[in-house]
Short mmCIF file of C-alpha atoms and ligand atoms in Angstrom, two decimals:
data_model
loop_
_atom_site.label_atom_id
_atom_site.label_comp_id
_atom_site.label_asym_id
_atom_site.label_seq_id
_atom_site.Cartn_x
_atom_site.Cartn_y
_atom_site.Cartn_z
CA UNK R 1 -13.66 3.35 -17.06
CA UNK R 2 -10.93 5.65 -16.34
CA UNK R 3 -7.79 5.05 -14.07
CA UNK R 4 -8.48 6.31 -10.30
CA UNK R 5 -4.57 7.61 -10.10
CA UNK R 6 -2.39 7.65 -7.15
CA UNK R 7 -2.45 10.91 -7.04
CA UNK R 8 -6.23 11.78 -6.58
CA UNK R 9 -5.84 9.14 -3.91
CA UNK R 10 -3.41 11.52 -2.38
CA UNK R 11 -5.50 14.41 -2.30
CA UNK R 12 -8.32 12.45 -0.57
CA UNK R 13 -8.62 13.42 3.02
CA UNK R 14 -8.90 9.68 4.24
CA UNK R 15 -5.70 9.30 2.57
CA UNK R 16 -4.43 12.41 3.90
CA UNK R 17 -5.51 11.37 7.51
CA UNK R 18 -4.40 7.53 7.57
CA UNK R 19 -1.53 7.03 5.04
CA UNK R 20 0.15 9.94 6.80
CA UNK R 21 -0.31 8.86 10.13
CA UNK R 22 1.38 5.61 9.23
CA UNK R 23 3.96 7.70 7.32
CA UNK R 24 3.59 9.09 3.63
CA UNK R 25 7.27 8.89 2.77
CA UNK R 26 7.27 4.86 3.70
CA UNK R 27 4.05 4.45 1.73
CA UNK R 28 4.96 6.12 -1.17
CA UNK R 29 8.49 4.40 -1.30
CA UNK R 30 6.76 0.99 -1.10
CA UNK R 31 4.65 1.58 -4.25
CA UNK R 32 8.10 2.58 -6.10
CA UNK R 33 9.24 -0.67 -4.95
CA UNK R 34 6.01 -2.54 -5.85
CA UNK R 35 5.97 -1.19 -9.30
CA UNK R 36 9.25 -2.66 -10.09
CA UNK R 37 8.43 -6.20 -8.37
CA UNK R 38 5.00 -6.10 -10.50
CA UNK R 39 6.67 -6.47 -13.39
CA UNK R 40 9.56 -9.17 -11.99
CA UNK R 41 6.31 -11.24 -11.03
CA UNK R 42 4.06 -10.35 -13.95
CA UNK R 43 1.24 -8.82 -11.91
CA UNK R 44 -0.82 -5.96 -12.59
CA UNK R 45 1.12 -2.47 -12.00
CA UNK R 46 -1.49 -0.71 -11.02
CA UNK R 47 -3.08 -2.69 -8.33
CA UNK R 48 0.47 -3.05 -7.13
CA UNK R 49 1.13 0.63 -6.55
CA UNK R 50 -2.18 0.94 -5.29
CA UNK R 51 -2.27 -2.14 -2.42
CA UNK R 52 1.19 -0.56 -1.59
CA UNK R 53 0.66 2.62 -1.68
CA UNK R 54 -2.32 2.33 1.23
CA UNK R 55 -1.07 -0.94 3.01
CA UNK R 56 -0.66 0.60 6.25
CA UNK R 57 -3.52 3.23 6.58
CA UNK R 58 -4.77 0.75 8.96
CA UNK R 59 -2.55 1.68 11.30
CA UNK R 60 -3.27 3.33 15.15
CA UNK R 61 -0.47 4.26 17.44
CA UNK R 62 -0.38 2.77 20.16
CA UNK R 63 1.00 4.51 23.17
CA UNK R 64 1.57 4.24 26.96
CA UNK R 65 2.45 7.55 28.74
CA UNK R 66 3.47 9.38 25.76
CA UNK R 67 5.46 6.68 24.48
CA UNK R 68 5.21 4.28 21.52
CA UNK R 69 4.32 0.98 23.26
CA UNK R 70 5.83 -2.05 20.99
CA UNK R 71 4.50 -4.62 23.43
CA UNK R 72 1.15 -3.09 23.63
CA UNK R 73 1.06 -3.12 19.77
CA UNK R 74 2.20 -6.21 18.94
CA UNK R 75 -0.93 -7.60 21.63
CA UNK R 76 -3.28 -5.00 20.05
CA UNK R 77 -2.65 -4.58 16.60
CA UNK R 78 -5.27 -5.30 13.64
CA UNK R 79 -3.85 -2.65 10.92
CA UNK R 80 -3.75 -5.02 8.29
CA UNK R 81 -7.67 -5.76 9.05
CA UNK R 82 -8.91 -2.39 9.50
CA UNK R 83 -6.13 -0.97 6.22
CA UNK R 84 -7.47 -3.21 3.96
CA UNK R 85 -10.96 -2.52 5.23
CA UNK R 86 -10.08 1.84 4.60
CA UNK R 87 -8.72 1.35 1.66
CA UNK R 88 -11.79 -0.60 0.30
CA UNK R 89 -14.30 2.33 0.75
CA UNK R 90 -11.86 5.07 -0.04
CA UNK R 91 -11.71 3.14 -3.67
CA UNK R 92 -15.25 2.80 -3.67
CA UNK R 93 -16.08 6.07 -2.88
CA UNK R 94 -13.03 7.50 -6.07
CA UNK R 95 -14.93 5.38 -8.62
CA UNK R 96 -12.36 2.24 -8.72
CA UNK R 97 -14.02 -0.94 -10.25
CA UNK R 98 -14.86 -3.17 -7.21
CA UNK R 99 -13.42 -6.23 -8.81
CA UNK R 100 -10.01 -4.45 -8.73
CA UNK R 101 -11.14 -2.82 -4.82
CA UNK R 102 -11.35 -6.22 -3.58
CA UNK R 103 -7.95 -7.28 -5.33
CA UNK R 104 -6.21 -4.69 -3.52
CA UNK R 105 -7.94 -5.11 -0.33
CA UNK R 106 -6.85 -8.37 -0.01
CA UNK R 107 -3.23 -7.63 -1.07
CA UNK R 108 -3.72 -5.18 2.20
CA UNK R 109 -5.20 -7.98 4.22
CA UNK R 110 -2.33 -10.31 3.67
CA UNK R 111 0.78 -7.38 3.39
CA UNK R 112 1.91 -8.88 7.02
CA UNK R 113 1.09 -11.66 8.93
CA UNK R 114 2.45 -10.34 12.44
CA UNK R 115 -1.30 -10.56 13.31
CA UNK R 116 -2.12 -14.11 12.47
CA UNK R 117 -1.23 -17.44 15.31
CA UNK R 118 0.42 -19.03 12.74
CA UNK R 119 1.99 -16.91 10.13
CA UNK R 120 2.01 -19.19 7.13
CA UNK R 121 0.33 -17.47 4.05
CA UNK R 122 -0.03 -18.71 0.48
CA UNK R 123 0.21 -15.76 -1.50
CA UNK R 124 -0.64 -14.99 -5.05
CA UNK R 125 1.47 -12.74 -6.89
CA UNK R 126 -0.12 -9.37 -6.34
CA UNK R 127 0.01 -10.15 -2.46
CA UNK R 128 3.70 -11.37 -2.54
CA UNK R 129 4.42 -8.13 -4.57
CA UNK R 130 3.30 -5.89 -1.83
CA UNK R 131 4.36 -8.00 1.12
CA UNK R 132 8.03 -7.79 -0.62
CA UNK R 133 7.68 -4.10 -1.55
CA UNK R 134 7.07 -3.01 1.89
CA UNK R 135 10.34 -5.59 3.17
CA UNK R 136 12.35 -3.57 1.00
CA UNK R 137 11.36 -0.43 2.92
CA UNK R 138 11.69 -1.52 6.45
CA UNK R 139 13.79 0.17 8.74
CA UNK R 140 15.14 -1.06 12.26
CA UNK R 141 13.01 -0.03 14.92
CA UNK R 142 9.99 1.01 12.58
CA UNK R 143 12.06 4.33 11.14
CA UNK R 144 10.69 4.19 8.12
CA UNK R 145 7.35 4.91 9.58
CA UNK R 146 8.94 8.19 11.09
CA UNK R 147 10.62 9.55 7.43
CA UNK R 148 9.09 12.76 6.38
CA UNK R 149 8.15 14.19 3.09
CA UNK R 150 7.26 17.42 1.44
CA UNK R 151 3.91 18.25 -0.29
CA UNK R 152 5.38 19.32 -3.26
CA UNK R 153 7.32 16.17 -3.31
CA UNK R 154 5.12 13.46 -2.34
CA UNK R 155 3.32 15.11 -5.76
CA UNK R 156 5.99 14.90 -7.72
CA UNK R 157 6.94 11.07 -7.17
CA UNK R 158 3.50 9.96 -7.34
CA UNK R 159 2.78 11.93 -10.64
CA UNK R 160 5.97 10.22 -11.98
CA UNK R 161 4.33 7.30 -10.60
CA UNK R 162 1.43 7.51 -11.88
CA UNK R 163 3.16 8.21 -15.30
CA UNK R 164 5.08 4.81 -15.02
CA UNK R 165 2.33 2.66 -14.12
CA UNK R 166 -0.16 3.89 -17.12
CA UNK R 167 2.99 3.12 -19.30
CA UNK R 168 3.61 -0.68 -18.08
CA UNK R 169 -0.69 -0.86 -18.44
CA UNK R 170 -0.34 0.35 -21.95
CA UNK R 171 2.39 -2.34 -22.69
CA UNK R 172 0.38 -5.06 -20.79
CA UNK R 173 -2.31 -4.23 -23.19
CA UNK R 174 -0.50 -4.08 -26.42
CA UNK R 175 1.08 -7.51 -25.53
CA UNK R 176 -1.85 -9.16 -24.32
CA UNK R 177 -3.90 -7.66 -27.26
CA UNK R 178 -1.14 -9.11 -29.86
CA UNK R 179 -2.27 -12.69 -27.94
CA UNK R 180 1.39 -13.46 -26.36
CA UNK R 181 1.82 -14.13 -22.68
CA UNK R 182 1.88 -10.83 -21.04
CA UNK R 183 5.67 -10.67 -19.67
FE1 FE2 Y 211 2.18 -2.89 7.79
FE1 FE2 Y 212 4.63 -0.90 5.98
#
């Protein structure tokens, strides 16, 4: 089964629609980040990039007279729910193996947990990745939502991307193939 890359995720119009709302530039930034903490944790690169590439197309703004209401959000707001939820039948729908759909879902599902009464998750790896990857990106006062990006150059870092993740797969692979602990 071929590799659903980030980059035909891009060009989906679900991704165009809800990754950009929630910004591009902060999604795209958080799967650079995840990539690198994939391998730090030994977790898969490519669900990595994926989970953190769409972890906040769950998001709706929330407004009051024009304005962004943080009170009204932080009452109201399910994006991790309805994110991991998207991103599940946008996978679906580009041919990704639902075993690996679910995987990333979850790593959606559990990015933040802003939403939940208590707040105290046991993550595995893959979810800590992402959870950590999008940390790394944060901004005071949610600016890294607002951070805008070109086309042509949300291409070009997702095809290099893209590029990096099929090489840590391969390598994953060859070790795992050569029956030493994948590292
Ligand atoms: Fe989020
Ligand atoms: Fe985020």
């Amino acid at each position: 089964m071929e590799r659903v890359s980030l980059l035909e995720i891009y060009k989906h119009p679900i991704c165009q629609k809800y990754v950009s709302r929630a910004g591009m530039e902060h999604a795209i930034s958080t799967a650079e980040y995840a990539l690198d903490f994939a391998e730090e944790f030994n977790t898969d690169p490519d669900l990595a990039v994926k989970a953190a590439f769409l972890h906040d197309m769950g998001h709706y703004t929330w407004y009051r007279n024009g304005k962004w209401d943080y009170n009204l959000y932080k009452e109201n707001d399910i994006h991790a729910i309805k994110g991991a939820e998207r991103a599940h039948k946008l996978l679906i729908r580009l041919g990704e193996h639902p075993v690996n759909a679910k995987q990333i879902a979850l790593a959606i599902l559990l990015h933040t947990d802003s939403y939940l009464p208590e707040g105290h998750l046991q993550l595995n790896p893959l979810q800590k990745v992402v959870a950590m990857a999008d940390k790394a990106d944060e901004e005071p006062g949610g600016h890294h939502h607002y951070k805008k990006i070109s086309r042509e150059s949300a291409i070009t870092r997702l095809h290099a991307l893209d590029a990096k993740t099929e090489e840590k797969l391969s390598a994953r692979r060859t070790s795992e193939g050569r029956g030493q602990p994948a590292s």
